[in-house]
Amino acid sequence: MDWPYQFLDLSQAEKHARRQSLDRYALYAQLSALIPIGLVWLYQTLNKSSSSRKRDYTAVPSSDSFNTRKQSNWWSKLRWWLGEDVVAFEEVLGQRDQWVGGITWAAWLLILCVAGTSRDYMHLTKRFGIIAVSQYPLQYMLTLKSFNPVSWTLKLSHEETNRWHRVLARVTTFLLSLHTLFYYNYFIQNHILLAKIQSPVVIYGMLSFFGLNLMITTALRPLRKLSYRVFFVTHVLIALGLPVVLWFHAASSRKYMLEALGVFLVDIGFRKRDTITVETTISAIPGTSLIKIQVPVPRQRQNHFLRVAPGAHVYVNVPPATRSAFRRKDVKAANDAAEVLFEFMFNPFTIAHVDQDSGALTLVARQRAGPMTTALARFASSSSSSPSAQEKQALLNIEGPYGAAKHFPSLSLGSEFDRILLIAGGVGATFTIPLYRAIVAENPETKVEMVWAVRTAGEATWAVTENDARDILNDPNVHIYLTGNNGSAQESAAGGVSSGVGSGENSPLINLGGDGAVAVEMNTLRRTADGRVVAGKEHHRRRPDLKKVVDEVFGHEPEERVAILVCGPAKMGKQVRKQVGRYVRQGREVWFHNEGFGF
């Protein structure tokens, strides 16, 4: 079959008609994005109504209710399948729903690129470009934290909408790549390449194309792991500069660039509104690599920050006024680099505790290799040894709160679930402990258990320091296990944690998910009468057995609806999901949430 497109010599009237067609199909492409958003909203609304009727229905099951349940199980299995990872060469390439959605949307946009172009090669070439940029306002909107209409409509967190931003970014970059390749083919075929690549319009186009590919390249998972900061800084700078460059590249794209840049700047304004700058107390938890930040919330902002859903998080940034306290004293070059990096450092910290009486938030994080937690740990260590309490104070920007927790279904007894399991690894308990306390406070009869794996006993102490908090260590439904090595006792002792003798050889095992790591079967931690945290003695070491933990929660009535929430290392989440998947495929009614900031 011959190639249908040709280089046509059009009259001014025909060029005007082509321009009208380009603008019309670009508008179709932009407005058509409302269709999948509307369909998801409609599904959520109908599903919520159906769930409400199901909870209220107490009659003897009929054939109709049986058929309804079969359909529900079929849909649950499909949703679970769509949530599985796509893996190639041991790298996660997103989830199946992203691939299905991305391919479907790319196919639709390609149809809009081709429809009505006849045999006009330049019409097709221009259509690739204008259809792609018509998606930019939505593409920018999906990344926004505060001003995100998609998030509001679908009751999703910005982390969840950001998944689809990445999908749409790859689709639009694919279309713009076709736009670029088709134009260069035209230049080469007509022997005008050298002349054209010197024109400002083409130069602006190539700058845009280079910037897009740089964003896509730095967003690849291996490069993000190597340097997340490079990815983030590159993303922000190009996101701000791209609309300006495309403004000069193509006049037809200007309204879309104004929309994209507009929502981006409005979101910055909303985020400034949701940010407080306060004097915080930063301390290192002895014997661990954990950092605790206590944030006193100003009275006029307490209504916003203290009435948060359990499991919410905030973003922490170091303002210019206090950056000198976080600098390294020995390396000037490092200080200069840090000054620039601090402008782009907005690290997420889960709110571990909200003190309604004092109006303070408690944040807990583990020191990683990144510049933010390294700087905080260095400051905390130096201030801990200082005799001046004032030196422990540091001015920080606190932005938020954010998170998916405010959109969770009700987790208390008699709502949507019969049994709840919370699993945390390390500082992942900053997410699960507030949830656990909120669930029990709302209804003490709720069948909820929490499993928390920590490296050393000292890492559990932050959860029991609040005088008014529910004592996690003495709660029979909270199981805390140690996964450290033989040096754990010494490290624990350094953190003010005693090592005691206990029994309990049948304690369940938990995996922290480290490469090549093994789990250690430990007794549950407990608090003694004098307030000390006592760790049990090690008995066995073996491979992790998350299967047993999951089997126990499903080992009751087969009709029970189960909610499972996990927050910990990536491998922990994957292993829990793998075990839960067995029961989803058996037709069990499960709601599963894996909390995480990485992608």
XYZ file of C-alpha atoms in Angstrom:
599
model
C 0.000 0.000 0.000
C 1.419 3.361 -1.020
C 2.101 6.115 1.516
C -1.027 8.322 1.290
C 0.476 11.652 2.394
C 2.078 14.114 -0.003
C 3.708 17.537 0.105
C 0.878 19.731 -1.172
C 1.072 23.312 -2.382
C -1.992 24.925 -0.796
C -3.657 28.253 -1.455
C -4.124 30.807 1.328
C -7.773 29.775 1.693
C -6.777 26.124 2.030
C -4.106 26.998 4.606
C -6.702 28.959 6.580
C -9.058 25.970 6.490
C -6.197 23.755 7.661
C -5.534 26.102 10.574
C -9.196 25.978 11.591
C -9.124 22.190 11.431
C -5.974 22.054 13.575
C -7.504 24.299 16.235
C -10.777 22.376 16.207
C -9.200 18.942 16.668
C -6.893 20.290 19.384
C -9.975 21.477 21.252
C -11.574 18.047 20.773
C -8.464 16.432 22.257
C -8.426 18.736 25.260
C -12.129 18.455 26.053
C -12.205 14.693 25.489
C -10.056 14.284 28.610
C -13.203 15.083 30.575
C -14.716 11.784 29.412
C -12.429 9.355 31.334
C -12.452 11.677 34.345
C -16.245 11.758 34.252
C -16.480 7.986 33.858
C -14.236 7.411 36.884
C -16.299 9.893 38.909
C -19.519 8.136 37.847
C -18.093 4.734 38.799
C -17.010 6.028 42.212
C -20.435 7.540 42.842
C -22.328 4.401 41.828
C -19.926 2.153 43.736
C -20.317 4.230 46.888
C -24.098 4.066 46.576
C -23.958 0.312 45.965
C -21.685 -0.241 48.982
C -24.051 1.753 51.165
C -27.030 -0.345 50.073
C -25.031 -3.540 50.603
C -24.217 -2.559 54.213
C -27.851 -1.756 54.943
C -29.165 -4.980 53.386
C -29.785 -7.713 55.959
C -32.297 -9.985 54.232
C -31.664 -13.644 53.457
C -29.355 -13.858 50.393
C -31.213 -14.417 47.134
C -30.093 -15.430 43.650
C -29.986 -11.727 42.717
C -27.619 -10.924 45.569
C -25.493 -13.940 44.620
C -25.211 -12.723 41.018
C -24.377 -9.223 42.222
C -21.603 -10.628 44.377
C -20.221 -12.653 41.462
C -20.063 -9.493 39.356
C -18.397 -7.651 42.237
C -15.786 -10.410 42.598
C -15.088 -10.328 38.863
C -14.548 -6.571 38.986
C -12.359 -6.844 42.109
C -10.151 -9.424 40.401
C -9.822 -7.194 37.326
C -8.879 -4.179 39.432
C -6.315 -6.237 41.298
C -4.822 -7.490 38.017
C -4.613 -3.933 36.706
C -2.718 -2.903 39.834
C 0.107 -5.407 39.276
C 3.583 -4.174 38.316
C 4.914 -4.417 34.776
C 8.513 -5.621 35.082
C 11.216 -5.845 32.415
C 14.904 -6.575 33.057
C 14.184 -6.447 36.808
C 12.948 -2.858 36.529
C 9.387 -1.820 37.358
C 7.875 0.005 34.377
C 4.682 1.107 36.082
C 1.473 -0.782 36.715
C -0.822 -2.502 34.240
C -3.563 0.097 34.596
C -1.074 2.772 33.531
C -0.114 0.768 30.446
C -3.712 0.002 29.511
C -4.781 3.599 30.096
C -1.722 5.033 28.359
C -2.040 2.862 25.246
C -5.777 3.555 25.036
C -5.297 7.310 25.350
C -2.409 7.317 22.874
C -4.587 5.434 20.364
C -7.396 7.978 20.794
C -5.055 10.928 20.308
C -3.537 9.276 17.225
C -7.031 8.970 15.762
C -7.515 12.695 16.337
C -4.121 13.329 14.732
C -5.082 11.497 11.540
C -8.798 12.300 11.201
C -9.590 14.813 8.478
C -6.001 15.333 7.312
C -6.720 13.905 3.815
C -3.436 13.606 1.868
C -1.805 16.699 3.382
C 1.561 15.706 4.893
C 2.014 19.054 6.655
C -1.474 18.862 8.115
C -0.605 15.509 9.713
C 2.752 16.841 10.928
C 1.224 19.923 12.531
C -1.619 17.859 13.998
C 0.870 15.740 15.986
C 2.208 18.914 17.593
C -1.043 20.724 18.362
C -2.751 17.598 19.739
C 0.216 17.028 22.059
C 0.320 20.583 23.445
C -3.464 20.544 23.935
C -2.811 17.987 26.695
C -0.319 20.175 28.549
C -2.802 21.980 30.845
C -4.075 18.597 32.078
C -0.534 17.219 32.218
C 0.553 20.093 34.472
C -2.643 19.879 36.534
C -2.061 16.220 37.382
C 1.185 17.138 39.188
C -0.276 19.840 41.404
C -0.497 19.410 45.168
C -2.998 22.053 46.313
C -4.794 23.386 43.223
C -5.744 20.094 41.592
C -9.344 19.911 40.314
C -8.819 16.299 39.192
C -7.794 15.332 42.715
C -10.796 17.131 44.200
C -13.254 15.561 41.757
C -12.000 11.984 42.011
C -11.006 12.187 45.698
C -7.433 11.179 44.967
C -4.194 12.326 46.552
C -1.680 14.204 44.434
C 0.573 11.124 44.565
C -2.170 9.137 42.838
C -2.856 11.747 40.145
C 0.895 12.066 39.614
C 0.929 8.451 38.361
C -1.235 9.553 35.450
C 0.856 12.649 34.872
C 3.760 10.345 34.065
C 1.602 8.348 31.654
C 0.332 11.451 29.859
C 3.862 12.888 29.701
C 5.072 9.847 27.789
C 2.106 9.978 25.416
C 2.605 13.667 24.608
C 6.364 13.223 24.214
C 5.679 10.384 21.765
C 3.418 12.658 19.701
C 5.930 15.503 19.791
C 8.644 13.085 18.675
C 6.503 12.231 15.636
C 5.957 15.948 15.060
C 9.720 16.550 15.102
C 10.618 13.538 12.943
C 7.987 14.374 10.323
C 9.196 17.960 10.117
C 12.825 16.907 9.714
C 11.827 14.444 7.036
C 10.108 17.334 5.222
C 13.247 19.478 5.517
C 15.476 16.699 4.190
C 13.149 15.703 1.350
C 12.961 19.326 0.194
C 16.704 20.004 0.692
C 16.132 22.879 3.125
C 17.489 21.343 6.340
C 20.504 23.663 6.724
C 18.417 26.751 6.164
C 15.624 25.699 8.494
C 17.721 24.640 11.480
C 19.036 28.209 11.667
C 15.583 29.778 11.888
C 14.364 30.883 15.355
C 11.130 28.875 15.120
C 12.999 25.604 14.544
C 15.592 26.451 17.200
C 12.842 27.012 19.782
C 11.257 23.740 18.720
C 14.499 21.831 19.139
C 15.098 23.413 22.553
C 11.638 22.230 23.608
C 12.255 18.742 22.243
C 15.633 18.521 23.987
C 14.096 19.689 27.276
C 11.299 17.127 27.051
C 13.705 14.273 26.429
C 15.907 15.453 29.282
C 12.884 15.341 31.590
C 11.915 11.864 30.403
C 15.499 10.600 30.750
C 16.045 11.916 34.284
C 12.629 10.504 35.256
C 13.743 6.939 34.476
C 13.756 4.878 37.655
C 17.505 3.988 37.660
C 18.454 7.658 37.243
C 15.965 8.770 39.896
C 17.522 6.282 42.305
C 20.972 7.597 41.434
C 19.998 11.218 42.075
C 16.424 12.148 42.835
C 17.505 15.751 43.316
C 18.784 16.002 39.721
C 15.456 14.653 38.491
C 13.466 17.078 40.638
C 15.487 20.200 39.810
C 15.469 19.351 36.091
C 11.721 18.796 36.200
C 10.936 22.095 37.914
C 13.205 24.235 35.737
C 12.023 22.730 32.446
C 8.381 22.815 33.545
C 8.724 26.562 34.098
C 10.731 27.219 30.936
C 8.917 24.986 28.462
C 5.743 27.107 28.105
C 7.881 30.173 27.398
C 9.902 28.426 24.682
C 6.809 26.901 23.052
C 5.169 30.340 23.129
C 7.790 31.555 20.653
C 7.870 28.292 18.718
C 4.211 28.156 17.666
C 1.572 30.866 18.044
C -1.195 28.254 17.945
C 0.094 26.697 21.175
C -0.002 29.905 23.213
C -3.425 29.513 24.775
C -2.519 26.023 25.971
C 0.791 27.242 27.367
C -0.983 30.062 29.204
C -3.391 27.542 30.717
C -0.566 25.187 31.747
C 1.595 27.923 33.241
C -1.472 29.482 34.848
C -2.507 26.391 36.815
C 1.141 25.842 37.779
C 1.482 29.361 39.215
C -1.920 29.241 40.931
C -0.852 26.018 42.649
C 2.308 27.749 43.891
C 0.078 30.416 45.418
C -2.096 27.797 47.119
C 0.995 26.040 48.447
C 2.328 29.304 49.871
C -1.017 29.728 51.607
C -0.709 26.226 53.094
C 2.850 26.789 54.368
C 3.877 27.910 57.835
C 7.369 28.977 58.872
C 7.939 28.035 62.502
C 10.696 27.434 65.020
C 10.906 23.650 65.299
C 12.772 21.341 67.651
C 14.979 18.808 65.879
C 16.478 15.897 67.790
C 18.190 12.607 67.046
C 16.669 9.510 68.650
C 19.619 7.944 70.540
C 20.952 4.650 69.259
C 19.111 4.919 65.943
C 19.325 6.724 62.613
C 15.971 8.407 63.258
C 15.284 12.121 63.445
C 12.340 13.648 65.308
C 10.945 17.077 64.473
C 8.437 18.768 66.757
C 6.425 21.494 65.039
C 4.468 24.001 67.168
C 1.599 25.168 64.970
C 0.603 28.844 65.344
C -2.842 29.241 66.896
C -4.309 30.893 63.803
C -3.293 27.886 61.664
C -4.192 25.073 64.051
C -7.601 24.538 62.498
C -5.855 23.743 59.201
C -2.946 21.625 60.453
C -4.321 19.827 63.510
C -7.593 18.586 62.031
C -5.865 16.249 59.632
C -6.706 12.715 58.652
C -4.450 10.173 60.409
C -1.659 9.130 58.080
C -1.347 12.550 56.433
C 2.036 14.030 55.583
C 3.653 17.436 55.179
C 6.559 18.736 53.125
C 9.568 20.175 54.945
C 11.799 22.879 53.481
C 14.686 24.861 54.969
C 14.095 28.632 54.547
C 16.991 30.990 53.665
C 17.047 32.490 57.168
C 18.142 29.236 58.794
C 20.259 27.547 56.114
C 23.534 28.603 57.697
C 22.779 26.298 60.626
C 22.594 23.308 58.277
C 25.790 23.966 56.364
C 28.886 21.872 56.677
C 31.537 23.839 58.512
C 34.493 22.296 56.696
C 33.711 22.480 52.970
C 32.878 25.804 51.311
C 32.000 24.225 47.944
C 29.525 21.922 49.650
C 27.930 24.924 51.358
C 27.549 26.772 48.058
C 25.925 23.725 46.464
C 23.665 23.218 49.468
C 22.470 26.818 49.262
C 21.158 26.141 45.758
C 19.802 22.692 46.587
C 17.818 23.935 49.587
C 15.652 25.944 47.171
C 14.475 22.670 45.635
C 14.290 20.474 48.727
C 10.706 19.716 49.770
C 10.856 16.365 51.541
C 7.700 14.501 52.634
C 7.400 13.622 56.322
C 4.424 11.698 57.706
C 2.716 13.273 60.722
C 3.461 10.707 63.418
C 1.473 12.421 66.158
C -0.854 15.387 66.625
C -0.956 16.893 70.111
C -4.290 18.700 70.293
C -3.499 20.193 73.718
C -0.175 21.826 72.858
C -1.016 22.360 69.187
C 2.097 20.562 67.942
C 2.916 18.040 65.243
C 5.550 15.326 65.581
C 7.432 14.173 62.494
C 9.807 11.192 62.434
C 12.149 10.289 59.573
C 15.140 8.073 58.944
C 18.416 9.563 57.790
C 19.056 8.590 54.182
C 21.773 9.517 51.705
C 19.831 12.560 50.498
C 20.887 16.108 51.396
C 17.788 16.982 53.455
C 17.825 14.141 55.992
C 21.629 14.282 56.090
C 21.515 17.984 56.973
C 18.788 17.440 59.575
C 20.709 14.555 61.164
C 23.932 16.574 61.231
C 22.126 19.491 62.869
C 20.385 17.216 65.392
C 23.644 15.480 66.327
C 25.508 18.733 66.824
C 22.660 20.288 68.797
C 22.230 17.212 70.973
C 25.741 17.643 72.312
C 25.336 21.381 72.829
C 24.572 22.669 76.305
C 22.349 25.388 74.864
C 18.760 24.328 74.353
C 18.268 27.227 71.975
C 20.679 25.626 69.491
C 18.220 22.749 69.095
C 15.743 25.096 67.491
C 15.604 25.622 63.735
C 13.264 27.581 61.517
C 11.575 25.318 58.946
C 8.880 25.684 56.306
C 6.062 23.166 56.821
C 3.681 22.725 53.880
C 0.538 20.664 53.845
C -1.082 18.557 54.998
C -1.454 16.119 52.095
C -2.075 12.420 51.572
C -4.541 9.783 50.467
C -5.733 9.049 54.013
C -8.496 11.671 53.954
C -10.088 9.781 51.047
C -9.988 6.353 52.734
C -13.243 4.487 53.337
C -14.414 4.294 56.931
C -12.300 1.733 58.795
C -14.243 1.453 62.056
C -16.345 -1.570 62.989
C -19.719 -1.781 61.296
C -18.689 0.408 58.383
C -17.202 -1.189 55.276
C -14.854 -3.797 56.774
C -15.019 -6.598 59.318
C -11.288 -6.908 59.968
C -8.292 -4.608 59.478
C -4.572 -5.350 59.309
C -1.932 -2.613 59.424
C 1.659 -3.550 58.536
C 4.598 -1.190 58.939
C 8.325 -1.405 58.427
C 10.561 1.034 60.313
C 9.357 4.636 60.090
C 6.396 3.400 58.057
C 4.698 3.235 61.455
C 4.361 7.018 61.337
C 1.567 6.221 58.876
C 0.005 3.173 60.554
C 0.126 4.206 64.232
C -2.049 7.330 63.788
C -4.479 5.208 61.762
C -4.559 2.521 64.436
C -5.176 5.021 67.225
C -7.932 6.745 65.249
C -9.677 3.445 64.448
C -9.604 2.280 68.068
C -10.658 5.698 69.378
C -13.681 5.727 67.062
C -14.756 2.203 67.994
C -12.742 0.081 70.473
C -14.591 -3.036 69.291
C -13.090 -2.853 65.801
C -11.122 -5.977 64.882
C -7.845 -4.300 64.016
C -4.275 -5.495 64.448
C -1.004 -3.784 63.705
C 2.316 -5.444 62.940
C 5.406 -3.255 63.168
C 8.894 -4.425 62.213
C 11.826 -2.349 63.470
C 15.564 -2.856 63.263
C 16.205 -2.154 66.955
C 14.058 -1.612 70.029
C 15.203 1.999 70.173
C 13.367 2.724 66.950
C 10.044 2.075 68.674
C 10.551 4.567 71.501
C 9.235 7.619 69.625
C 5.757 6.070 69.538
C 5.431 5.885 73.328
C 6.830 9.217 74.468
C 3.540 11.124 74.424
C 1.916 11.072 77.859
C -1.607 11.225 76.506
C -1.111 8.665 73.752
C -2.442 5.144 73.795
C 0.400 2.922 75.018
C 1.289 1.001 71.885
C 3.698 -1.346 73.679
C 1.043 -2.652 76.072
C -1.671 -3.069 73.454
C -2.287 -6.793 72.796
C -3.330 -6.048 69.215
C -0.053 -4.324 68.349
C 2.842 -6.664 67.594
C 6.295 -5.086 67.450
C 9.171 -7.246 66.226
C 12.897 -6.672 65.929
C 14.695 -7.551 62.713
C 18.222 -6.437 63.633
C 21.397 -8.481 63.936
C 23.279 -9.673 66.978
C 24.379 -6.138 67.669
C 20.835 -5.032 68.248
C 21.026 -5.385 71.979
C 24.031 -3.117 72.244
C 22.504 -0.576 69.907
C 19.253 -0.727 71.816
C 21.047 -0.187 75.075
C 22.610 2.934 73.640
C 19.121 4.221 73.025
C 17.953 3.583 76.573
C 16.309 0.280 75.755
C 16.875 -2.775 77.920
C 17.262 -6.308 76.671
C 15.249 -8.863 78.570
C 14.357 -12.504 78.396
C 11.024 -13.657 77.093
C 9.260 -16.573 75.535
C 7.077 -16.757 72.506
C 8.795 -18.970 69.982
C 5.681 -18.916 67.825
C 5.871 -15.190 67.135
C 5.038 -14.339 63.528
C 7.819 -13.172 61.254
C 8.068 -9.918 59.325
C 10.263 -8.963 56.372
C 11.890 -5.559 56.140
C 12.631 -6.199 52.509
C 16.334 -5.395 52.377
C 18.411 -7.030 49.659
C 19.542 -10.406 50.908
C 18.251 -9.681 54.399
C 16.816 -12.283 56.725
C 14.233 -11.689 59.401
C 14.774 -12.482 63.058
C 11.985 -14.013 65.129
C 11.647 -11.827 68.227
C 9.332 -11.411 71.174
C 7.009 -8.457 71.288
C 8.499 -5.415 73.000
C 6.916 -4.406 76.298
C 7.078 -1.536 78.784
C 8.050 -2.277 82.395
C 6.499 -0.695 85.491
C 9.285 1.879 85.694
C 8.668 2.964 82.096
C 11.598 1.213 80.430
C 11.172 -0.423 77.018
C 12.209 -4.085 77.265
C 13.080 -6.172 74.232
C 12.749 -9.923 74.195
C 15.644 -12.280 73.563
C 16.353 -13.625 70.066
C 15.416 -17.259 69.449
C 15.407 -17.954 65.716
C 16.536 -16.463 62.433
C 14.908 -17.497 59.219
C 13.561 -16.205 55.947
C 10.623 -13.796 56.333
C 7.149 -15.293 56.492
C 4.645 -12.576 55.589
C 2.443 -15.372 54.283
C 1.661 -16.421 57.860
C 0.694 -12.884 58.850
C -1.698 -12.512 55.912
C -3.112 -16.033 56.330
C -4.008 -15.279 59.941
C -6.104 -12.230 59.079
C -7.986 -14.202 56.399
C -8.283 -17.307 58.576
C -11.608 -16.321 60.139
C -15.039 -16.191 58.514
C -14.800 -16.405 54.695
C -17.508 -13.730 54.339
C -15.483 -11.113 56.210
C -14.486 -7.953 54.381
C -10.815 -7.239 55.030
C -8.818 -4.009 54.785
C -5.022 -4.215 54.642
C -2.764 -1.179 54.729
C 1.014 -1.370 54.495
C 3.742 1.247 54.753
C 7.364 0.229 54.610
C 10.185 -0.695 52.225
C 9.169 -1.395 48.634
C 9.863 -5.122 48.959
C 7.631 -5.340 52.000
C 4.739 -3.830 50.066
C 5.305 -6.186 47.140
C 5.435 -9.264 49.340
C 2.286 -8.310 51.231
C 0.483 -7.628 47.957
C 1.602 -10.998 46.597
C 0.148 -12.833 49.584
C -3.090 -10.812 49.599
C -3.507 -11.514 45.882
C -4.108 -15.201 46.607
C -7.267 -14.307 48.506
C -8.454 -11.764 45.951
C -8.282 -14.481 43.289
C -10.331 -16.723 45.589
C -13.085 -14.115 45.594
C -12.467 -12.535 49.009
C -13.556 -8.924 49.439
C -10.358 -6.949 50.073
C -9.386 -3.295 50.184
C -5.616 -2.874 49.917
C -3.501 0.261 50.221
C 0.282 0.495 49.931
C 1.497 3.884 51.147
C 4.691 5.303 49.701
C 6.344 8.454 48.386
C 8.634 6.917 45.805
C 7.686 6.123 42.211
